[in-house]
Amino acid sequence: MKNKIFNLPPIPAVLLAIISVQSGAAIAKTLFPALGAAGTASIRIGISALILLLAYRPNLFKITPQQWKIVIPYGLSLGAMNLVFYIAIERIPIGLAVTLEFVGPLLVAIIGSRRLIDYCWVLLAAMGILLIAPWTNTHVDLLGILFALLAGALWAAYIVLGGKISKIMNGGEAVSTGMLFAALLILPFGFYENGLVNLTPKLFGLGVGLALLSSAIPFTLEMKALGQLPPRTFSILMSLEPAAASICAFIFLQEKLNFYEILAVVCVVTASAGSTLTAKR
């Protein structure tokens, strides 16, 4: 069964990776009452770090000063992004949080462009954000919105740093080392929140499942697909994440979005896919 999953054709592999990540986010939210957002993030990132360290076994003593200067902030941005995102989905629906977070990668994709079409995609994404903002009602937590946007900014930093580290360091070694620093950043917050004090064997088992769904499985599937798909096709498929997040949250958590919130998801998905389709090759 394991080999069948990881030997999928590239497009089904990417779609399964997206579903895996968003299902993991929905499962993570069910752990918040017992562990808190920081505690849940600590379990996920901590176990993911162990899995990746055992899988890639990076030699930390052979990492050069030049590599350390990038891999450390790369890992810290990864950890901060996950922590802030979990804090966001503690306050607002997962579909909205992923939609807002996706603005970060979108801006990275078109930054520096002076073409009119790219400004149109930014405007469309901005319209999506305006539809989510609680201008006339208070059922959407404003702080949750701000945390989701901050997660998007950290995601943008993670993408930029990831591009730099990929040029000077092996991919598996970079990700496993970066995940180590992500865990070192998050774990103190988990202890401070006292979420880890409530950890039981059952919750730990769910944490292992969360780490597999949110990190190990999608990372393996995406890395395999990236070797077979054009980057443009991969990016278009990844643009489906906000929609997938909304569907998974509805299935697992019964989180429903109103008409304007669904329209916001459509705006951001369209802007992301459109910017990829019209990007210069």
PDB file of N, CA, C and O in Angstrom, residues 95-96 98-100 102 106 121 124-129 131-132 239-244 246 257-274:
ATOM      1  N   GLY A  95     -10.408  27.254   6.113  1.00  0.00           N
ATOM      2  CA  GLY A  95     -10.477  27.697   4.726  1.00  0.00           C
ATOM      3  C   GLY A  95     -10.121  29.167   4.568  1.00  0.00           C
ATOM      4  O   GLY A  95      -9.401  29.543   3.637  1.00  0.00           O
ATOM      5  N   LEU A  96     -10.589  29.996   5.490  1.00  0.00           N
ATOM      6  CA  LEU A  96     -10.278  31.425   5.427  1.00  0.00           C
ATOM      7  C   LEU A  96      -8.804  31.668   5.735  1.00  0.00           C
ATOM      8  O   LEU A  96      -8.153  32.503   5.099  1.00  0.00           O
ATOM      9  N   VAL A  98      -6.199  29.650   5.270  1.00  0.00           N
ATOM     10  CA  VAL A  98      -5.357  29.245   4.146  1.00  0.00           C
ATOM     11  C   VAL A  98      -5.498  30.235   2.994  1.00  0.00           C
ATOM     12  O   VAL A  98      -4.517  30.557   2.312  1.00  0.00           O
ATOM     13  N   THR A  99      -6.707  30.736   2.776  1.00  0.00           N
ATOM     14  CA  THR A  99      -6.930  31.728   1.721  1.00  0.00           C
ATOM     15  C   THR A  99      -6.095  32.974   1.969  1.00  0.00           C
ATOM     16  O   THR A  99      -5.420  33.490   1.065  1.00  0.00           O
ATOM     17  N   LEU A 100      -6.123  33.478   3.194  1.00  0.00           N
ATOM     18  CA  LEU A 100      -5.352  34.666   3.543  1.00  0.00           C
ATOM     19  C   LEU A 100      -3.854  34.379   3.493  1.00  0.00           C
ATOM     20  O   LEU A 100      -3.068  35.204   3.013  1.00  0.00           O
ATOM     21  N   PHE A 102      -2.325  32.367   1.636  1.00  0.00           N
ATOM     22  CA  PHE A 102      -1.872  32.148   0.265  1.00  0.00           C
ATOM     23  C   PHE A 102      -1.468  33.439  -0.430  1.00  0.00           C
ATOM     24  O   PHE A 102      -0.812  33.407  -1.480  1.00  0.00           O
ATOM     25  N   LEU A 106       1.616  34.287  -3.447  1.00  0.00           N
ATOM     26  CA  LEU A 106       1.155  35.006  -4.637  1.00  0.00           C
ATOM     27  C   LEU A 106       1.988  36.256  -4.874  1.00  0.00           C
ATOM     28  O   LEU A 106       2.418  36.538  -5.996  1.00  0.00           O
ATOM     29  N   TRP A 121      -4.125  40.514 -10.978  1.00  0.00           N
ATOM     30  CA  TRP A 121      -4.183  39.358 -10.072  1.00  0.00           C
ATOM     31  C   TRP A 121      -4.069  39.814  -8.617  1.00  0.00           C
ATOM     32  O   TRP A 121      -4.748  39.283  -7.741  1.00  0.00           O
ATOM     33  N   LEU A 124      -7.368  41.229  -7.605  1.00  0.00           N
ATOM     34  CA  LEU A 124      -8.360  40.175  -7.380  1.00  0.00           C
ATOM     35  C   LEU A 124      -8.149  39.525  -6.012  1.00  0.00           C
ATOM     36  O   LEU A 124      -9.113  39.279  -5.283  1.00  0.00           O
ATOM     37  N   ALA A 125      -6.889  39.257  -5.666  1.00  0.00           N
ATOM     38  CA  ALA A 125      -6.598  38.690  -4.356  1.00  0.00           C
ATOM     39  C   ALA A 125      -6.983  39.666  -3.240  1.00  0.00           C
ATOM     40  O   ALA A 125      -7.518  39.265  -2.198  1.00  0.00           O
ATOM     41  N   ALA A 126      -6.723  40.953  -3.459  1.00  0.00           N
ATOM     42  CA  ALA A 126      -7.087  41.966  -2.468  1.00  0.00           C
ATOM     43  C   ALA A 126      -8.597  42.012  -2.277  1.00  0.00           C
ATOM     44  O   ALA A 126      -9.098  42.192  -1.146  1.00  0.00           O
ATOM     45  N   MET A 127      -9.340  41.832  -3.361  1.00  0.00           N
ATOM     46  CA  MET A 127     -10.800  41.792  -3.258  1.00  0.00           C
ATOM     47  C   MET A 127     -11.235  40.615  -2.381  1.00  0.00           C
ATOM     48  O   MET A 127     -12.168  40.735  -1.587  1.00  0.00           O
ATOM     49  N   GLY A 128     -10.531  39.485  -2.525  1.00  0.00           N
ATOM     50  CA  GLY A 128     -10.833  38.329  -1.689  1.00  0.00           C
ATOM     51  C   GLY A 128     -10.633  38.638  -0.218  1.00  0.00           C
ATOM     52  O   GLY A 128     -11.460  38.278   0.631  1.00  0.00           O
ATOM     53  N   ILE A 129      -9.545  39.333   0.104  1.00  0.00           N
ATOM     54  CA  ILE A 129      -9.271  39.702   1.497  1.00  0.00           C
ATOM     55  C   ILE A 129     -10.344  40.653   2.018  1.00  0.00           C
ATOM     56  O   ILE A 129     -10.813  40.524   3.159  1.00  0.00           O
ATOM     57  N   LEU A 131     -13.382  40.783   1.132  1.00  0.00           N
ATOM     58  CA  LEU A 131     -14.627  40.037   1.350  1.00  0.00           C
ATOM     59  C   LEU A 131     -14.612  39.301   2.688  1.00  0.00           C
ATOM     60  O   LEU A 131     -15.662  39.067   3.286  1.00  0.00           O
ATOM     61  N   ILE A 132     -13.408  38.929   3.156  1.00  0.00           N
ATOM     62  CA  ILE A 132     -13.289  38.205   4.425  1.00  0.00           C
ATOM     63  C   ILE A 132     -13.336  39.165   5.610  1.00  0.00           C
ATOM     64  O   ILE A 132     -13.881  38.845   6.663  1.00  0.00           O
ATOM     65  N   SER A 239      -2.396  25.895  -6.258  1.00  0.00           N
ATOM     66  CA  SER A 239      -3.353  26.994  -6.096  1.00  0.00           C
ATOM     67  C   SER A 239      -4.704  26.506  -5.583  1.00  0.00           C
ATOM     68  O   SER A 239      -5.524  27.305  -5.127  1.00  0.00           O
ATOM     69  N   LEU A 240      -4.919  25.208  -5.643  1.00  0.00           N
ATOM     70  CA  LEU A 240      -6.185  24.637  -5.171  1.00  0.00           C
ATOM     71  C   LEU A 240      -6.238  24.507  -3.649  1.00  0.00           C
ATOM     72  O   LEU A 240      -7.275  24.147  -3.096  1.00  0.00           O
ATOM     73  N   GLU A 241      -5.133  24.801  -2.965  1.00  0.00           N
ATOM     74  CA  GLU A 241      -5.073  24.577  -1.512  1.00  0.00           C
ATOM     75  C   GLU A 241      -6.171  25.288  -0.723  1.00  0.00           C
ATOM     76  O   GLU A 241      -6.779  24.681   0.157  1.00  0.00           O
ATOM     77  N   PRO A 242      -6.468  26.573  -0.982  1.00  0.00           N
ATOM     78  CA  PRO A 242      -7.547  27.208  -0.208  1.00  0.00           C
ATOM     79  C   PRO A 242      -8.885  26.496  -0.358  1.00  0.00           C
ATOM     80  O   PRO A 242      -9.631  26.342   0.618  1.00  0.00           O
ATOM     81  N   ALA A 243      -9.190  26.051  -1.573  1.00  0.00           N
ATOM     82  CA  ALA A 243     -10.447  25.330  -1.794  1.00  0.00           C
ATOM     83  C   ALA A 243     -10.423  23.988  -1.077  1.00  0.00           C
ATOM     84  O   ALA A 243     -11.406  23.586  -0.437  1.00  0.00           O
ATOM     85  N   ALA A 244      -9.287  23.281  -1.163  1.00  0.00           N
ATOM     86  CA  ALA A 244      -9.157  21.990  -0.478  1.00  0.00           C
ATOM     87  C   ALA A 244      -9.273  22.168   1.036  1.00  0.00           C
ATOM     88  O   ALA A 244      -9.882  21.339   1.727  1.00  0.00           O
ATOM     89  N   SER A 246     -10.980  24.449   2.637  1.00  0.00           N
ATOM     90  CA  SER A 246     -12.385  24.698   2.976  1.00  0.00           C
ATOM     91  C   SER A 246     -13.190  23.406   2.963  1.00  0.00           C
ATOM     92  O   SER A 246     -14.023  23.167   3.854  1.00  0.00           O
ATOM     93  N   LEU A 257     -18.674  28.101   5.408  1.00  0.00           N
ATOM     94  CA  LEU A 257     -18.375  29.455   4.986  1.00  0.00           C
ATOM     95  C   LEU A 257     -19.621  30.079   4.373  1.00  0.00           C
ATOM     96  O   LEU A 257     -20.403  29.394   3.713  1.00  0.00           O
ATOM     97  N   ASN A 258     -19.792  31.379   4.623  1.00  0.00           N
ATOM     98  CA  ASN A 258     -20.936  32.048   3.990  1.00  0.00           C
ATOM     99  C   ASN A 258     -20.599  32.391   2.536  1.00  0.00           C
ATOM    100  O   ASN A 258     -19.485  32.144   2.057  1.00  0.00           O
ATOM    101  N   PHE A 259     -21.558  32.972   1.838  1.00  0.00           N
ATOM    102  CA  PHE A 259     -21.394  33.242   0.409  1.00  0.00           C
ATOM    103  C   PHE A 259     -20.184  34.115   0.132  1.00  0.00           C
ATOM    104  O   PHE A 259     -19.381  33.842  -0.782  1.00  0.00           O
ATOM    105  N   TYR A 260     -20.001  35.184   0.906  1.00  0.00           N
ATOM    106  CA  TYR A 260     -18.903  36.111   0.668  1.00  0.00           C
ATOM    107  C   TYR A 260     -17.553  35.458   0.958  1.00  0.00           C
ATOM    108  O   TYR A 260     -16.552  35.735   0.277  1.00  0.00           O
ATOM    109  N   GLU A 261     -17.510  34.579   1.961  1.00  0.00           N
ATOM    110  CA  GLU A 261     -16.264  33.890   2.290  1.00  0.00           C
ATOM    111  C   GLU A 261     -15.903  32.887   1.189  1.00  0.00           C
ATOM    112  O   GLU A 261     -14.726  32.730   0.840  1.00  0.00           O
ATOM    113  N   ILE A 262     -16.913  32.198   0.645  1.00  0.00           N
ATOM    114  CA  ILE A 262     -16.661  31.280  -0.481  1.00  0.00           C
ATOM    115  C   ILE A 262     -16.167  32.066  -1.692  1.00  0.00           C
ATOM    116  O   ILE A 262     -15.232  31.645  -2.397  1.00  0.00           O
ATOM    117  N   LEU A 263     -16.774  33.230  -1.916  1.00  0.00           N
ATOM    118  CA  LEU A 263     -16.350  34.087  -3.028  1.00  0.00           C
ATOM    119  C   LEU A 263     -14.906  34.548  -2.837  1.00  0.00           C
ATOM    120  O   LEU A 263     -14.139  34.647  -3.802  1.00  0.00           O
ATOM    121  N   ALA A 264     -14.521  34.802  -1.589  1.00  0.00           N
ATOM    122  CA  ALA A 264     -13.144  35.203  -1.291  1.00  0.00           C
ATOM    123  C   ALA A 264     -12.168  34.086  -1.650  1.00  0.00           C
ATOM    124  O   ALA A 264     -11.101  34.336  -2.230  1.00  0.00           O
ATOM    125  N   VAL A 265     -12.526  32.842  -1.307  1.00  0.00           N
ATOM    126  CA  VAL A 265     -11.681  31.686  -1.649  1.00  0.00           C
ATOM    127  C   VAL A 265     -11.529  31.588  -3.161  1.00  0.00           C
ATOM    128  O   VAL A 265     -10.420  31.383  -3.683  1.00  0.00           O
ATOM    129  N   VAL A 266     -12.638  31.757  -3.889  1.00  0.00           N
ATOM    130  CA  VAL A 266     -12.608  31.686  -5.352  1.00  0.00           C
ATOM    131  C   VAL A 266     -11.692  32.777  -5.923  1.00  0.00           C
ATOM    132  O   VAL A 266     -10.909  32.530  -6.856  1.00  0.00           O
ATOM    133  N   CYS A 267     -11.753  33.976  -5.359  1.00  0.00           N
ATOM    134  CA  CYS A 267     -10.922  35.089  -5.836  1.00  0.00           C
ATOM    135  C   CYS A 267      -9.435  34.769  -5.686  1.00  0.00           C
ATOM    136  O   CYS A 267      -8.643  34.971  -6.622  1.00  0.00           O
ATOM    137  N   VAL A 268      -9.050  34.274  -4.520  1.00  0.00           N
ATOM    138  CA  VAL A 268      -7.629  34.005  -4.265  1.00  0.00           C
ATOM    139  C   VAL A 268      -7.142  32.814  -5.087  1.00  0.00           C
ATOM    140  O   VAL A 268      -6.038  32.850  -5.639  1.00  0.00           O
ATOM    141  N   VAL A 269      -7.951  31.761  -5.196  1.00  0.00           N
ATOM    142  CA  VAL A 269      -7.577  30.606  -6.024  1.00  0.00           C
ATOM    143  C   VAL A 269      -7.402  31.035  -7.474  1.00  0.00           C
ATOM    144  O   VAL A 269      -6.424  30.663  -8.143  1.00  0.00           O
ATOM    145  N   THR A 270      -8.326  31.846  -7.974  1.00  0.00           N
ATOM    146  CA  THR A 270      -8.251  32.323  -9.366  1.00  0.00           C
ATOM    147  C   THR A 270      -7.030  33.210  -9.571  1.00  0.00           C
ATOM    148  O   THR A 270      -6.327  33.097 -10.587  1.00  0.00           O
ATOM    149  N   ALA A 271      -6.761  34.104  -8.608  1.00  0.00           N
ATOM    150  CA  ALA A 271      -5.599  34.990  -8.719  1.00  0.00           C
ATOM    151  C   ALA A 271      -4.300  34.192  -8.727  1.00  0.00           C
ATOM    152  O   ALA A 271      -3.387  34.476  -9.510  1.00  0.00           O
ATOM    153  N   SER A 272      -4.219  33.181  -7.866  1.00  0.00           N
ATOM    154  CA  SER A 272      -3.004  32.368  -7.789  1.00  0.00           C
ATOM    155  C   SER A 272      -2.796  31.562  -9.066  1.00  0.00           C
ATOM    156  O   SER A 272      -1.702  31.549  -9.641  1.00  0.00           O
ATOM    157  N   ALA A 273      -3.851  30.885  -9.513  1.00  0.00           N
ATOM    158  CA  ALA A 273      -3.744  30.092 -10.746  1.00  0.00           C
ATOM    159  C   ALA A 273      -3.497  30.991 -11.952  1.00  0.00           C
ATOM    160  O   ALA A 273      -2.680  30.681 -12.830  1.00  0.00           O
ATOM    161  N   GLY A 274      -4.182  32.135 -11.979  1.00  0.00           N
ATOM    162  CA  GLY A 274      -4.023  33.055 -13.103  1.00  0.00           C
ATOM    163  C   GLY A 274      -2.631  33.627 -13.189  1.00  0.00           C
ATOM    164  O   GLY A 274      -2.051  33.747 -14.279  1.00  0.00           O
TER     165      GLY A 274
END
